[in-house]
Short mmCIF file of C-alpha atoms in Angstrom, two decimals:
data_model
loop_
_atom_site.label_atom_id
_atom_site.label_comp_id
_atom_site.label_asym_id
_atom_site.label_seq_id
_atom_site.Cartn_x
_atom_site.Cartn_y
_atom_site.Cartn_z
CA UNK A 1 13.62 -3.53 -12.36
CA UNK A 2 16.72 -3.54 -14.42
CA UNK A 3 17.48 -0.14 -13.11
CA UNK A 4 17.07 -1.28 -9.61
CA UNK A 5 19.66 -4.19 -10.64
CA UNK A 6 21.97 -1.61 -12.01
CA UNK A 7 22.13 0.75 -9.13
CA UNK A 8 22.75 -2.05 -6.71
CA UNK A 9 25.33 -3.99 -8.15
CA UNK A 10 25.57 -7.26 -5.78
CA UNK A 11 22.49 -6.34 -4.44
CA UNK A 12 20.56 -7.17 -7.78
CA UNK A 13 20.06 -10.62 -7.38
CA UNK A 14 18.18 -9.87 -4.45
CA UNK A 15 16.33 -6.92 -5.70
CA UNK A 16 15.25 -9.62 -8.57
CA UNK A 17 14.26 -12.45 -6.66
CA UNK A 18 12.25 -10.18 -4.35
CA UNK A 19 10.47 -8.66 -7.36
CA UNK A 20 9.78 -12.01 -8.89
CA UNK A 21 8.05 -13.19 -5.43
CA UNK A 22 6.37 -9.84 -5.25
CA UNK A 23 4.88 -10.22 -8.65
CA UNK A 24 3.79 -13.54 -7.42
CA UNK A 25 1.98 -12.41 -4.90
CA UNK A 26 0.52 -9.86 -6.75
CA UNK A 27 -0.91 -12.53 -9.49
CA UNK A 28 -2.14 -14.55 -6.78
CA UNK A 29 -5.04 -11.53 -5.44
CA UNK A 30 -8.58 -12.22 -6.23
CA UNK A 31 -11.17 -9.42 -5.55
CA UNK A 32 -12.93 -9.67 -2.13
CA UNK A 33 -15.94 -9.01 -3.90
CA UNK A 34 -15.79 -12.06 -5.94
CA UNK A 35 -14.64 -14.13 -3.27
CA UNK A 36 -17.74 -12.97 -1.35
CA UNK A 37 -20.23 -14.42 -4.16
CA UNK A 38 -18.46 -17.77 -5.10
CA UNK A 39 -18.86 -19.24 -1.72
CA UNK A 40 -15.01 -20.28 -1.11
CA UNK A 41 -14.88 -18.57 2.26
CA UNK A 42 -16.10 -19.40 5.87
CA UNK A 43 -18.29 -17.33 7.73
CA UNK A 44 -15.18 -16.76 9.89
CA UNK A 45 -13.35 -15.48 6.93
CA UNK A 46 -16.23 -12.98 5.69
CA UNK A 47 -16.27 -11.29 9.09
CA UNK A 48 -12.73 -10.93 9.06
CA UNK A 49 -13.02 -9.40 5.63
CA UNK A 50 -15.88 -7.37 6.99
CA UNK A 51 -13.58 -6.07 9.75
CA UNK A 52 -10.66 -5.20 7.31
CA UNK A 53 -13.08 -3.02 4.95
CA UNK A 54 -14.52 -0.94 7.94
CA UNK A 55 -11.16 -0.56 9.68
CA UNK A 56 -10.31 1.01 6.50
CA UNK A 57 -13.48 3.00 5.86
CA UNK A 58 -12.69 3.98 9.49
CA UNK A 59 -9.05 5.07 9.07
CA UNK A 60 -10.19 7.07 5.89
CA UNK A 61 -12.49 9.03 7.99
CA UNK A 62 -9.54 9.87 10.58
CA UNK A 63 -7.43 11.07 7.71
CA UNK A 64 -5.26 8.05 7.04
CA UNK A 65 -4.61 7.48 3.24
CA UNK A 66 -7.58 5.58 1.46
CA UNK A 67 -5.43 3.36 -0.45
CA UNK A 68 -6.93 0.35 -2.34
CA UNK A 69 -4.73 -1.79 -0.18
CA UNK A 70 -6.44 -5.07 1.59
CA UNK A 71 -9.17 -5.21 -1.49
CA UNK A 72 -8.03 -8.40 -2.48
CA UNK A 73 -7.07 -11.78 -1.10
CA UNK A 74 -4.15 -13.84 -1.94
CA UNK A 75 -6.24 -16.81 -1.46
CA UNK A 76 -3.88 -19.41 -2.97
CA UNK A 77 -0.76 -17.67 -2.00
CA UNK A 78 1.11 -20.13 0.74
CA UNK A 79 4.52 -18.41 1.48
CA UNK A 80 6.08 -16.93 4.56
CA UNK A 81 7.38 -13.76 4.97
CA UNK A 82 10.88 -13.63 6.53
CA UNK A 83 12.37 -10.69 7.89
CA UNK A 84 16.27 -10.23 9.03
CA UNK A 85 18.21 -7.80 10.72
CA UNK A 86 21.87 -7.72 11.62
CA UNK A 87 24.05 -5.57 14.32
CA UNK A 88 27.42 -5.32 15.66
CA UNK A 89 27.72 -7.67 18.75
CA UNK A 90 29.05 -5.02 20.80
CA UNK A 91 26.99 -1.80 19.95
CA UNK A 92 23.72 -0.97 18.45
CA UNK A 93 25.40 -0.12 15.02
CA UNK A 94 22.88 -1.78 12.43
CA UNK A 95 24.00 -3.21 9.23
CA UNK A 96 21.88 -1.34 6.55
CA UNK A 97 20.97 -1.82 2.66
CA UNK A 98 19.81 0.82 0.47
CA UNK A 99 17.31 0.59 -2.08
CA UNK A 100 15.66 2.89 -4.49
CA UNK A 101 12.67 4.86 -3.24
CA UNK A 102 12.36 3.82 0.37
CA UNK A 103 16.31 4.56 0.72
CA UNK A 104 18.40 2.99 3.44
CA UNK A 105 17.02 0.31 5.78
CA UNK A 106 18.08 -1.86 8.76
CA UNK A 107 16.44 -5.06 7.41
CA UNK A 108 15.80 -7.61 4.32
CA UNK A 109 12.70 -9.23 3.60
CA UNK A 110 12.38 -12.50 2.13
CA UNK A 111 9.80 -14.71 0.44
CA UNK A 112 11.84 -18.15 0.76
CA UNK A 113 12.98 -19.52 4.47
CA UNK A 114 16.13 -20.89 2.55
CA UNK A 115 17.24 -17.45 1.18
CA UNK A 116 16.65 -15.95 4.24
CA UNK A 117 18.68 -18.61 6.35
CA UNK A 118 21.56 -18.25 3.91
CA UNK A 119 21.93 -14.56 4.19
CA UNK A 120 21.33 -14.96 8.07
CA UNK A 121 24.48 -17.26 7.95
CA UNK A 122 26.56 -15.13 5.91
CA UNK A 123 26.05 -12.57 8.11
CA UNK A 124 26.99 -14.71 11.19
CA UNK A 125 30.03 -15.76 9.87
CA UNK A 126 31.02 -12.16 9.56
CA UNK A 127 30.75 -11.81 13.10
CA UNK A 128 27.53 -9.84 13.48
CA UNK A 129 24.59 -10.64 15.98
CA UNK A 130 21.26 -11.94 13.70
CA UNK A 131 17.83 -11.84 14.22
CA UNK A 132 15.34 -13.36 11.83
CA UNK A 133 11.57 -13.92 12.13
CA UNK A 134 8.48 -14.35 10.43
CA UNK A 135 6.36 -11.13 9.39
CA UNK A 136 2.42 -11.59 9.13
CA UNK A 137 1.64 -8.61 6.71
CA UNK A 138 3.34 -6.97 3.93
CA UNK A 139 3.23 -3.58 2.46
CA UNK A 140 4.48 -1.77 -0.45
CA UNK A 141 3.50 1.74 0.93
CA UNK A 142 0.82 2.26 -1.67
CA UNK A 143 2.85 1.54 -4.58
CA UNK A 144 0.93 -1.36 -5.60
CA UNK A 145 -2.85 -2.81 -3.97
CA UNK A 146 -1.23 -4.82 -1.47
CA UNK A 147 -3.58 -8.14 -0.74
CA UNK A 148 -4.69 -9.37 2.44
CA UNK A 149 -2.67 -12.65 3.25
CA UNK A 150 -4.46 -15.77 4.34
CA UNK A 151 -2.82 -15.93 7.56
CA UNK A 152 -4.12 -12.46 8.32
CA UNK A 153 -7.47 -14.08 8.71
CA UNK A 154 -6.48 -15.76 11.75
CA UNK A 155 -5.41 -12.68 13.87
CA UNK A 156 -7.20 -11.48 16.83
CA UNK A 157 -9.53 -8.65 15.92
CA UNK A 158 -7.28 -5.89 17.70
CA UNK A 159 -4.24 -7.00 15.90
CA UNK A 160 -6.02 -7.23 12.84
CA UNK A 161 -7.66 -3.51 13.24
CA UNK A 162 -3.82 -2.32 14.58
CA UNK A 163 -2.08 -3.55 11.59
CA UNK A 164 -4.53 -2.27 8.74
CA UNK A 165 -4.26 0.91 10.56
CA UNK A 166 -0.52 1.05 10.92
CA UNK A 167 -0.12 0.15 7.25
CA UNK A 168 -2.10 2.86 6.36
CA UNK A 169 0.00 5.23 8.28
CA UNK A 170 2.47 4.17 6.08
CA UNK A 171 0.82 4.99 2.85
CA UNK A 172 -0.19 8.63 4.37
CA UNK A 173 3.35 9.70 5.54
CA UNK A 174 6.83 8.12 4.86
CA UNK A 175 10.00 9.76 5.38
CA UNK A 176 12.65 8.27 2.92
CA UNK A 177 15.87 6.73 4.45
CA UNK A 178 14.06 6.93 8.16
CA UNK A 179 13.20 3.48 9.02
CA UNK A 180 13.06 4.04 12.67
CA UNK A 181 11.05 6.72 12.44
CA UNK A 182 8.27 5.80 10.00
CA UNK A 183 7.77 2.23 11.95
CA UNK A 184 7.79 4.26 15.29
CA UNK A 185 5.17 6.49 13.76
CA UNK A 186 2.82 3.77 12.21
CA UNK A 187 2.89 1.69 15.68
CA UNK A 188 1.98 4.76 17.63
CA UNK A 189 -0.98 5.74 15.10
CA UNK A 190 -2.11 2.24 14.67
CA UNK A 191 -2.04 1.29 18.54
CA UNK A 192 -3.60 4.57 19.01
CA UNK A 193 -6.41 4.70 16.44
CA UNK A 194 -7.03 1.02 16.97
CA UNK A 195 -8.25 1.59 20.83
CA UNK A 196 -10.22 4.34 19.38
CA UNK A 197 -11.84 1.97 17.03
CA UNK A 198 -12.40 -0.68 19.31
CA UNK A 199 -14.15 1.76 21.75
CA UNK A 200 -16.40 3.26 18.96
CA UNK A 201 -17.27 -0.38 18.04
CA UNK A 202 -18.27 -1.56 21.46
CA UNK A 203 -18.24 0.93 23.91
CA UNK A 204 -15.40 2.16 26.73
CA UNK A 205 -16.18 -0.29 29.36
CA UNK A 206 -17.13 -3.46 26.93
CA UNK A 207 -15.10 -6.86 27.42
CA UNK A 208 -13.56 -6.50 23.83
CA UNK A 209 -12.18 -3.16 25.08
CA UNK A 210 -11.32 -3.92 28.91
CA UNK A 211 -9.49 -7.16 27.40
CA UNK A 212 -7.70 -5.11 25.01
CA UNK A 213 -6.62 -2.61 27.92
CA UNK A 214 -5.31 -5.82 30.03
CA UNK A 215 -3.31 -6.65 26.96
CA UNK A 216 -1.92 -3.45 26.71
CA UNK A 217 -0.76 -3.27 30.25
CA UNK A 218 1.03 -6.47 29.49
CA UNK A 219 2.62 -5.16 26.38
CA UNK A 220 3.59 -1.93 27.96
CA UNK A 221 5.36 -4.00 30.63
CA UNK A 222 7.00 -6.14 27.94
CA UNK A 223 8.31 -2.98 26.15
CA UNK A 224 9.68 -1.35 29.70
CA UNK A 225 11.73 -4.53 30.34
CA UNK A 226 13.14 -4.35 26.76
CA UNK A 227 14.13 -0.67 27.13
CA UNK A 228 15.67 -1.46 30.35
CA UNK A 229 17.51 -4.09 28.68
CA UNK A 230 18.98 -1.60 26.31
CA UNK A 231 19.93 0.55 28.71
CA UNK A 232 21.96 -1.97 30.33
CA UNK A 233 23.58 -3.06 27.20
CA UNK A 234 24.45 0.55 26.01
CA UNK A 235 26.14 1.38 29.47
CA UNK A 236 28.08 -1.75 29.11
CA UNK A 237 29.12 -1.10 25.39
CA UNK A 238 30.18 2.71 26.34
CA UNK A 239 32.19 1.70 29.10
CA UNK A 240 35.66 2.75 27.72
CA UNK A 241 37.75 0.52 30.60
CA UNK A 242 36.38 -2.79 29.00
CA UNK A 243 37.66 -4.41 26.03
CA UNK A 244 35.49 -6.48 23.53
CA UNK A 245 35.66 -9.88 25.14
CA UNK A 246 34.97 -8.41 28.42
CA UNK A 247 31.90 -6.66 26.94
CA UNK A 248 30.66 -9.82 25.48
CA UNK A 249 30.93 -11.66 28.74
CA UNK A 250 29.01 -8.71 30.62
CA UNK A 251 26.49 -8.97 27.50
CA UNK A 252 26.07 -12.78 28.17
CA UNK A 253 25.22 -12.16 31.92
CA UNK A 254 22.80 -9.44 31.06
CA UNK A 255 20.90 -11.74 28.86
CA UNK A 256 20.86 -14.57 31.26
CA UNK A 257 19.41 -12.28 33.88
CA UNK A 258 16.61 -11.24 31.77
CA UNK A 259 14.43 -14.07 32.13
CA UNK A 260 13.97 -14.09 35.85
CA UNK A 261 13.45 -10.20 35.46
CA UNK A 262 10.16 -11.37 33.36
CA UNK A 263 9.17 -13.55 35.71
CA UNK A 264 8.77 -11.11 38.52
CA UNK A 265 7.22 -7.98 36.18
CA UNK A 266 3.55 -8.94 37.31
CA UNK A 267 1.76 -9.69 33.99
CA UNK A 268 -1.68 -10.22 33.72
CA UNK A 269 -1.06 -13.17 31.29
CA UNK A 270 2.74 -13.89 32.06
CA UNK A 271 3.62 -17.33 30.34
CA UNK A 272 3.87 -16.07 26.45
CA UNK A 273 6.29 -13.45 27.66
CA UNK A 274 8.42 -15.78 30.03
CA UNK A 275 8.58 -18.89 27.07
CA UNK A 276 9.79 -15.55 24.80
CA UNK A 277 12.33 -14.60 27.21
CA UNK A 278 13.60 -18.00 28.08
CA UNK A 279 13.34 -19.68 24.62
CA UNK A 280 13.80 -16.60 22.08
CA UNK A 281 16.66 -14.98 20.52
CA UNK A 282 17.96 -12.59 22.36
CA UNK A 283 20.77 -10.62 20.91
CA UNK A 284 21.66 -7.00 19.77
CA UNK A 285 20.12 -7.54 16.17
CA UNK A 286 16.38 -8.35 18.21
CA UNK A 287 16.92 -5.07 20.39
CA UNK A 288 17.84 -3.30 17.49
CA UNK A 289 14.74 -3.99 15.74
CA UNK A 290 12.50 -3.48 18.77
CA UNK A 291 13.79 -0.07 18.99
CA UNK A 292 13.14 0.44 15.32
CA UNK A 293 9.14 -0.09 16.04
CA UNK A 294 9.11 1.65 19.54
CA UNK A 295 11.51 4.67 19.43
CA UNK A 296 10.43 7.54 21.39
CA UNK A 297 6.32 7.02 21.94
CA UNK A 298 6.30 10.02 24.21
CA UNK A 299 7.32 12.34 21.52
CA UNK A 300 4.33 11.52 19.74
CA UNK A 301 2.03 11.42 22.59
CA UNK A 302 3.50 15.03 22.96
CA UNK A 303 2.33 16.14 19.43
CA UNK A 304 -0.99 14.29 19.71
CA UNK A 305 -1.81 16.09 23.04
CA UNK A 306 -0.73 19.50 21.73
CA UNK A 307 -3.10 18.83 18.78
CA UNK A 308 -6.15 17.82 21.42
CA UNK A 309 -6.09 14.24 20.08
CA UNK A 310 -7.01 14.87 16.72
CA UNK A 311 -5.17 12.19 14.51
CA UNK A 312 -5.79 14.28 11.40
CA UNK A 313 -4.29 17.41 12.82
CA UNK A 314 -1.44 15.49 14.53
CA UNK A 315 -0.30 13.99 11.02
CA UNK A 316 -0.40 17.42 9.45
CA UNK A 317 2.02 18.61 12.21
CA UNK A 318 4.32 15.80 12.13
CA UNK A 319 4.51 15.87 8.40
CA UNK A 320 5.10 19.97 8.82
CA UNK A 321 7.92 19.26 11.58
CA UNK A 322 9.87 16.30 9.78
CA UNK A 323 9.50 17.99 6.12
CA UNK A 324 13.09 18.11 4.91
CA UNK A 325 14.56 17.39 8.27
CA UNK A 326 17.72 15.27 8.36
CA UNK A 327 16.56 13.78 11.85
CA UNK A 328 13.04 13.48 11.96
CA UNK A 329 13.18 12.57 15.71
CA UNK A 330 15.39 15.12 16.66
CA UNK A 331 12.97 17.88 14.76
CA UNK A 332 10.12 16.71 16.77
CA UNK A 333 11.91 16.76 19.94
CA UNK A 334 13.53 20.56 19.28
CA UNK A 335 9.42 21.26 18.34
CA UNK A 336 8.21 19.78 21.50
CA UNK A 337 10.72 21.54 23.67
CA UNK A 338 10.09 24.95 22.06
CA UNK A 339 6.64 24.62 22.37
CA UNK A 340 7.25 24.14 26.29
CA UNK A 341 5.71 20.67 26.52
CA UNK A 342 8.92 18.70 27.46
#
């Protein structure tokens, strides 16, 4: 920790505070095996813990790193985790921070809302777009035995399975300094593997699987709308005939139109998406974070198809392609193009 402070200078206070709360979280861990025996958990909680354990077992079978994460529960840990991103208001140039081990990242995590809001206000005063949200899960990428957070036990089955497999992917393959790649890879693997898990558990034509497929259709439509929003804004910001004030005015008009686009999109369950479009914070920082977790999924799909859908071979291939690559997405695109898949 002291080494990190020395390396980071003014970032040292942030590192120290984060380290303190990380230690607090780790000290709150209680082994799931002991909690099962002392009678403090509900039947629902126990069922969710069974689901996590089974997902971890299954994830190990398909080639994900079988870490000791999620074998403890932070029973009395009451904090909320906050995630903060910032971005230039007339381009998608993110604010980034550098840390040992993980490299440069386009977000900060906080364990205290006041700390998060103070940093957000400071970034806003400097003229940046800021997006602050809560995060339901937390990962140290396998460096510590990450516990299950109490709120995770309230999640849907599909969401919980997806998250466990997402975090296992991080522990399996992490490219230092390329957060967009790491998060997009984990999102792709988590979603792909979670659906396979549900199919194996319930059957391809079961109600849980059919419900999940319907939810995924809505989620795919929501992503498409955000990608379209990104495209409109990128075109606006790239227009050399406009000054910054004109770009900001155009940006406002585009965001004002977005809720109307959502209303007519034809979702199966539209209200949650309409509410998000009308009431949520919409700016460059939010869209940049969306892109971080959803960049170029077709590239991943192309390589998975080349490996006949085998996730173990897929991860091995991605690791091989991105090893020592300055830009892992560019390396993947070149590989796919050379293979004649594009």
